[in-house]
CSV table of C-alpha atoms in Angstrom, one decimal:
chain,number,residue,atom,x,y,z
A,27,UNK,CA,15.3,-28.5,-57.1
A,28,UNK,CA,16.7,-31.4,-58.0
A,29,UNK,CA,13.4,-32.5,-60.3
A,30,UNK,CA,14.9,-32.8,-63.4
A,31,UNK,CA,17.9,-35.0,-62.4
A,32,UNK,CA,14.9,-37.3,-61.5
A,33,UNK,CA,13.1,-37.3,-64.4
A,34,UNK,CA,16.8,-37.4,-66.9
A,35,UNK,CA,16.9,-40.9,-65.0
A,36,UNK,CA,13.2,-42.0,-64.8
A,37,UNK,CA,11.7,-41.4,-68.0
A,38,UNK,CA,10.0,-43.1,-70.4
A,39,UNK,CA,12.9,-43.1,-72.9
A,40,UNK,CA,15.8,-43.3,-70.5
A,41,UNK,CA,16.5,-46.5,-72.0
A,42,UNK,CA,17.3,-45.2,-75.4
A,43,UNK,CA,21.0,-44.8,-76.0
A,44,UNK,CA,22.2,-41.0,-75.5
A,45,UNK,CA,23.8,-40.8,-78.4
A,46,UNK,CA,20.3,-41.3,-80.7
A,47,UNK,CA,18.9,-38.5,-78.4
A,48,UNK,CA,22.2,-36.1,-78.7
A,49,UNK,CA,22.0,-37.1,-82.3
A,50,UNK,CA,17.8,-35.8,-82.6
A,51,UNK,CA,18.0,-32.7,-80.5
A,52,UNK,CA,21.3,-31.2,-82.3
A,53,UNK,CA,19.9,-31.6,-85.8
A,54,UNK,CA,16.5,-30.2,-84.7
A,55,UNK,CA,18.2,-27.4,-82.8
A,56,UNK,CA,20.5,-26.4,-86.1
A,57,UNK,CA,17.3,-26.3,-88.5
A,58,UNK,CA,15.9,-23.6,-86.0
A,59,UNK,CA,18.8,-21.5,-85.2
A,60,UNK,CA,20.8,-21.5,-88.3
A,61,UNK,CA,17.4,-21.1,-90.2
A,62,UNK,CA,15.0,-19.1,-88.3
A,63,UNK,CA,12.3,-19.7,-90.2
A,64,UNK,CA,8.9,-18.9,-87.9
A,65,UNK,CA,7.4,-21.7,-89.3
A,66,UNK,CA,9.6,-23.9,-88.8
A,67,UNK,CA,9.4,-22.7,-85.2
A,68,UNK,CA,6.7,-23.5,-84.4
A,69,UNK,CA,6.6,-26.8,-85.7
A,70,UNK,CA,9.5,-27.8,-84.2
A,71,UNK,CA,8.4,-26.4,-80.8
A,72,UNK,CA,4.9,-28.2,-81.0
A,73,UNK,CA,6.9,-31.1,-82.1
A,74,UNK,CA,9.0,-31.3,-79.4
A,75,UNK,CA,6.4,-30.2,-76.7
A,76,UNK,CA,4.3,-33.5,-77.8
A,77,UNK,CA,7.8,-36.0,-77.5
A,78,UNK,CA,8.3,-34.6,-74.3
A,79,UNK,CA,5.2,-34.9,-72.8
A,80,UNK,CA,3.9,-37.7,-74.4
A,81,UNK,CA,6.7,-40.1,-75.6
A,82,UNK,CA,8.9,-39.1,-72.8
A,83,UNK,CA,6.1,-38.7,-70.4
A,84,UNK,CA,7.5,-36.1,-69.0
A,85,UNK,CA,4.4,-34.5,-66.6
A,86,UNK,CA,3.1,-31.5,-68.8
A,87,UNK,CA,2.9,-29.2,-65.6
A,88,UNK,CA,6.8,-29.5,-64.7
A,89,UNK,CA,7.4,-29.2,-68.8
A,90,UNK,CA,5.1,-25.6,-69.4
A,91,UNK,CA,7.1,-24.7,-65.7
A,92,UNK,CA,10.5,-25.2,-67.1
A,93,UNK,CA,9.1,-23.4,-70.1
A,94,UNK,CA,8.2,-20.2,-68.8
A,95,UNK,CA,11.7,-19.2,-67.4
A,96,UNK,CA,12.8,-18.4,-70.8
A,97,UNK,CA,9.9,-16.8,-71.9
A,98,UNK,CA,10.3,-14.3,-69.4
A,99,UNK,CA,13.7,-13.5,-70.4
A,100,UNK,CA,13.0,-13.4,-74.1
A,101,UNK,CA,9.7,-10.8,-73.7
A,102,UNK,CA,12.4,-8.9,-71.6
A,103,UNK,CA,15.0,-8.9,-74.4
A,104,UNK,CA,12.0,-8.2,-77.3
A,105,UNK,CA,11.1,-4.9,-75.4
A,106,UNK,CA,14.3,-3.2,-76.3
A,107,UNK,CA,14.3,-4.6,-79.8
A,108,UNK,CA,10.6,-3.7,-80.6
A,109,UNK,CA,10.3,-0.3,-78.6
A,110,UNK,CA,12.0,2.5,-80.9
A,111,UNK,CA,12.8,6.1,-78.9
A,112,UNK,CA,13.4,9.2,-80.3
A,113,UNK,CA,14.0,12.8,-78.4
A,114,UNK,CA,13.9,14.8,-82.3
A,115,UNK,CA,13.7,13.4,-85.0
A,116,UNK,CA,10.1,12.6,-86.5
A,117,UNK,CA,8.5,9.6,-86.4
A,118,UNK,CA,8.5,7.3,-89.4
A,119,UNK,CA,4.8,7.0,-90.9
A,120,UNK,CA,5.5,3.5,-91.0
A,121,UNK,CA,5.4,3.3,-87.6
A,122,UNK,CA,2.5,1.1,-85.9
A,123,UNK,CA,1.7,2.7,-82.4
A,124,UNK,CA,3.8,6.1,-81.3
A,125,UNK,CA,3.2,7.4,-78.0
A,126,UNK,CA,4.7,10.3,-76.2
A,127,UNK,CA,6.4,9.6,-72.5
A,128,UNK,CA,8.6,12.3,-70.5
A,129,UNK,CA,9.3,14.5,-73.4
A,130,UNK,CA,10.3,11.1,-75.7
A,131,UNK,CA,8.7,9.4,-79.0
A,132,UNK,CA,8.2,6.1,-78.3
A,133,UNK,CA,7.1,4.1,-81.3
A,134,UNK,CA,7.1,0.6,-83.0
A,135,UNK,CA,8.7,-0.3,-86.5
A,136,UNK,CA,7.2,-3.3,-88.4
A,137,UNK,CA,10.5,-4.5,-89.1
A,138,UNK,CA,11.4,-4.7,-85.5
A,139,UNK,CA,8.3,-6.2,-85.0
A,140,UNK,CA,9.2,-9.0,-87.4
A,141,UNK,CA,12.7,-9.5,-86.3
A,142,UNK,CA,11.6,-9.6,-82.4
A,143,UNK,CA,8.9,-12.1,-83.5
A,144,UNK,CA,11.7,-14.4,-85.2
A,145,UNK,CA,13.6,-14.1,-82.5
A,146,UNK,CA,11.0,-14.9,-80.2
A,147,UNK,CA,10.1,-18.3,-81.8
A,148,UNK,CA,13.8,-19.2,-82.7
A,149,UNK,CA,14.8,-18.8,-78.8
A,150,UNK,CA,11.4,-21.2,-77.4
A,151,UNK,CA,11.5,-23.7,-79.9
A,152,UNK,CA,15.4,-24.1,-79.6
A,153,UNK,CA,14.7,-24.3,-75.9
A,154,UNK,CA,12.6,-26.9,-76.3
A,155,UNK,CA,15.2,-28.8,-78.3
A,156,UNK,CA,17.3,-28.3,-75.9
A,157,UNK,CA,14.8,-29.7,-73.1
A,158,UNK,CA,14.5,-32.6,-74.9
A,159,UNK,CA,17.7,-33.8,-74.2
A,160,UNK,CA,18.4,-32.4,-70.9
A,161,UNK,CA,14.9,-33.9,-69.3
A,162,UNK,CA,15.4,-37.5,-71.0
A,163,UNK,CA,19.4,-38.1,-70.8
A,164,UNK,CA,21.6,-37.5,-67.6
A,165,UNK,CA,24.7,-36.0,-67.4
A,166,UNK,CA,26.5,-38.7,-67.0
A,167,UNK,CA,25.5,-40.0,-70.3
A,168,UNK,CA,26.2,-37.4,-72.1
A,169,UNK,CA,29.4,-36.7,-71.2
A,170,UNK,CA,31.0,-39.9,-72.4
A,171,UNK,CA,29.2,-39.5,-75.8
A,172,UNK,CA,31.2,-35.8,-76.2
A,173,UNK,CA,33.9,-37.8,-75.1
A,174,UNK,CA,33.6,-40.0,-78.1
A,175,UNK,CA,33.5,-37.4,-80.1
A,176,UNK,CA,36.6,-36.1,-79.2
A,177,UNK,CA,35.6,-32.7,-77.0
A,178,UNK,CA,38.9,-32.0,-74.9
A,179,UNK,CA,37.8,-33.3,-71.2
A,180,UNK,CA,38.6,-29.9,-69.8
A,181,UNK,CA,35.6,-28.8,-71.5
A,182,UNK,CA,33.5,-31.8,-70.6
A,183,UNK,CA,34.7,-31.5,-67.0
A,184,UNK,CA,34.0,-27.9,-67.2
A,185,UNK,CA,30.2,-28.6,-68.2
A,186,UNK,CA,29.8,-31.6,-65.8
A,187,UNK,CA,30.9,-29.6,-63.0
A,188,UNK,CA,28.5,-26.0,-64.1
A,189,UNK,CA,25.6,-28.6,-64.0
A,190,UNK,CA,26.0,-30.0,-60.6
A,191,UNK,CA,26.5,-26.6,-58.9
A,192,UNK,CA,24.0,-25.2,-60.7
A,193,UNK,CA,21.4,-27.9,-58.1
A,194,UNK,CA,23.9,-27.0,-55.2
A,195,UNK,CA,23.9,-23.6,-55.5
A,196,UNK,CA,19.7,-23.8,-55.9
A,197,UNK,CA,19.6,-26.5,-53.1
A,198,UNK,CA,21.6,-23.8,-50.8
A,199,UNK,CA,19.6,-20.8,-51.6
A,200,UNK,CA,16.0,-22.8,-50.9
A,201,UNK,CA,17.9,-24.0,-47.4
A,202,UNK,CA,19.3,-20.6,-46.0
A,203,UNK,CA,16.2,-19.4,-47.6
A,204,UNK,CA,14.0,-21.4,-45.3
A,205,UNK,CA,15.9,-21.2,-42.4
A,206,UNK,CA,16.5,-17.5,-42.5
A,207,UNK,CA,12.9,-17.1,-43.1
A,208,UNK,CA,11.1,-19.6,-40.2
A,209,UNK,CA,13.5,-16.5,-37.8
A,210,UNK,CA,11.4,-14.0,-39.1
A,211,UNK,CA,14.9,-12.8,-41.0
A,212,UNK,CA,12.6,-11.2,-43.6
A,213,UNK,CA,10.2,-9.4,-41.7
A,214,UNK,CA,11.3,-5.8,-42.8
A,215,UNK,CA,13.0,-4.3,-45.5
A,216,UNK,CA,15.9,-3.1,-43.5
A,217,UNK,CA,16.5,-7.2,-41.8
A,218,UNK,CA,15.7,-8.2,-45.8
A,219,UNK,CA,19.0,-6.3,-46.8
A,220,UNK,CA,20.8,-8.1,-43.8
A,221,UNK,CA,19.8,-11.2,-44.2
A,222,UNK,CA,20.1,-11.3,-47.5
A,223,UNK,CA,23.7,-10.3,-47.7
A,224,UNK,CA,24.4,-12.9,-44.5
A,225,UNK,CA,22.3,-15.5,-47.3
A,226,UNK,CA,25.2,-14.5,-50.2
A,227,UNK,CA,27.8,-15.1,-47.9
A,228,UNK,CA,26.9,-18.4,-46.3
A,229,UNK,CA,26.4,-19.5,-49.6
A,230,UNK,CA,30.1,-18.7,-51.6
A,231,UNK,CA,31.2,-20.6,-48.3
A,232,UNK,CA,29.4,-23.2,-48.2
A,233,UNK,CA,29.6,-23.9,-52.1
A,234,UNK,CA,33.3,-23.7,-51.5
A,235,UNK,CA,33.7,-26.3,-49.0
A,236,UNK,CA,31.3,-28.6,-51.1
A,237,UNK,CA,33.8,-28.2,-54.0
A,238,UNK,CA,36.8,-28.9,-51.2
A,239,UNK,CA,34.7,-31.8,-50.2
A,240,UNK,CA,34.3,-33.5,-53.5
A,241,UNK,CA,38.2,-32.7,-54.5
A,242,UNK,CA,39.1,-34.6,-51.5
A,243,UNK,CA,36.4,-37.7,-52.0
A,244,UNK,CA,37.7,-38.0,-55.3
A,245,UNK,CA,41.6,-38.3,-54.6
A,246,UNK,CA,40.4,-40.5,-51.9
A,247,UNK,CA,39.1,-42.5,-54.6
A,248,UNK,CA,41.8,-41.8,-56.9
A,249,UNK,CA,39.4,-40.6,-59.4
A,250,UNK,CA,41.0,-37.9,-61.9
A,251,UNK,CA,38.2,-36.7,-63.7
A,252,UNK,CA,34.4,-36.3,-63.8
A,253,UNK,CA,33.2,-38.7,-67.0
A,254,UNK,CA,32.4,-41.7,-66.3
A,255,UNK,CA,34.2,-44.8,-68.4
A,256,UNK,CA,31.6,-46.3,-71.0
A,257,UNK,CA,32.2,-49.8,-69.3
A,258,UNK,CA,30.7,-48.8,-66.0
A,259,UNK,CA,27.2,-47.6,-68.4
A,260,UNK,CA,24.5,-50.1,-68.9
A,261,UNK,CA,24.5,-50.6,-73.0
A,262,UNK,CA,21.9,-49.2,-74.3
A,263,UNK,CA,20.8,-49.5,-78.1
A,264,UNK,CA,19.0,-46.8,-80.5
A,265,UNK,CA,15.0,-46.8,-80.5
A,266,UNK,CA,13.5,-47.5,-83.5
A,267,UNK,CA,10.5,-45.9,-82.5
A,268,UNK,CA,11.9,-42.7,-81.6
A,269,UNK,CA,14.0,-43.2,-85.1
A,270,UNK,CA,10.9,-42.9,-87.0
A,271,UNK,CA,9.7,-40.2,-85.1
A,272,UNK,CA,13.0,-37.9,-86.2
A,273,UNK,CA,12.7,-39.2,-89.3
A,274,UNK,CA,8.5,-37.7,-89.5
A,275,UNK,CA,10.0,-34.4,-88.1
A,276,UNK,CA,12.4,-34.7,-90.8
A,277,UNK,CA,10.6,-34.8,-93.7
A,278,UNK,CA,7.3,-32.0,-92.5
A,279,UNK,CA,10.7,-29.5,-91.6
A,280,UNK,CA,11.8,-29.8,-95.3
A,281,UNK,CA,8.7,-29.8,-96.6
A,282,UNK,CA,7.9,-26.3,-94.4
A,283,UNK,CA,10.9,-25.2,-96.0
A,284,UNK,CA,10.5,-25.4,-99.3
């Protein structure tokens, strides 16, 4: 669960400063989202794919993993967008496949077709922006950079503290999980409900006494907030490599565009 918190801090760019790698995955991410260009999709999403796997050397298995997620989520949203139903009216002759289901018209558009395709390639390859940064920087270097960059803390705090219970609340689930499970707790459907409803309520619990726990470790510590001051960071200078490398991806985007 915790898997990519290792690999933010053991990669083969954790070195490089955060704010080169913030700097790389924003711009890359704006191109495809403000954009949308399917070509530029996919050349962005191969891109990244390689830097992540092999400039980052980030193990390809735990990459196309993380991958897959949104995927799923993304052929579930293109369904509604590309299926067209009608209880009446006639179906449009431009229509590519029609089928009849329960007394409705089902039928694709091209258009919708298109715009689910865009949409498809604009959501992976801006994941995979977004995976560059998250699998090569940890938290705690990003948050002084947005700090620099004057992003009110609350905001900061509020992202620094989604991410870490994000893990807990995983880490909880996979322990009641188990332990529920090695009783036998899921052994029919009617012990499935009940154990899973005992499973939501041990977790709200004990994800509220973890926050209580942290609140009171850090007034222990007298520590008011979450980001952590940029003299307690190692220094860490911009890559010249990886400079070149934006700069590549740079120049083949512009040229894809015009």
């Amino acid at each position: 669960m915790l898997n990519i918190d290792f690999l933010a801090s053991h990669n083969a760019i954790q070195k490089v400063a955060a704010s080169q790698k913030i700097t790389f995955s924003v711009i890359s991410l704006l191109l495809v989202t403000l954009l949308r260009n399917n070509i530029l999709s996919v050349w962005t999403l191969l891109f990244m794919s390689s830097v992540i796997i092999f400039y980052a050397r980030i193990p390809w298995k735990t990459y196309v993993t993380l991958l897959i997620a949104p995927i799923g989520f993304v052929f579930a949203g293109m369904i509604a967008i590309v299926l067209s139903i009608s209880f009446a009216q006639p179906i449009p002759i431009s229509a590519l496949w029609h089928s009849t289901f329960l007394g409705m018209q089902l039928f694709i558009l091209p258009n919708d077709l298109l715009r689910a395709i865009t949409i498809f390639f604009t959501s992976i390859s801006a994941t995979s922006c977004l995976y560059f940064l998250i699998l090569t920087t940890p938290m705690y270097e990003i948050s002084p950079v947005l700090a620099r960059l004057k992003v009110p803390t609350i905001i900061i705090e509020l992202i620094e503290l989604m991410y870490r219970f994000i893990f807990l609340l995983l880490q909880t689930v996979a322990q009641l999980y188990t332990a529920q499970d090695a009783r036998l707790g899921y052994r029919t459907y009617r012990i499935s409900f009940q154990s899973l409803s005992l499973l939501i309520s041990a977790l709200f619990r004990s994800i509220f006494f973890r926050h209580q726990a942290m609140s009171y470790a850090m007034t222990a510590r007298n520590i008011e907030q979450f980001i952590i001051p940029q003299q307690f960071l190692s220094e860490k200078a911009w890559d010249q490599k990886l400079t070149f490398i934006a700069g590549g991806f740079l120049i083949v985007a512009i040229a894809l565009i015009f």
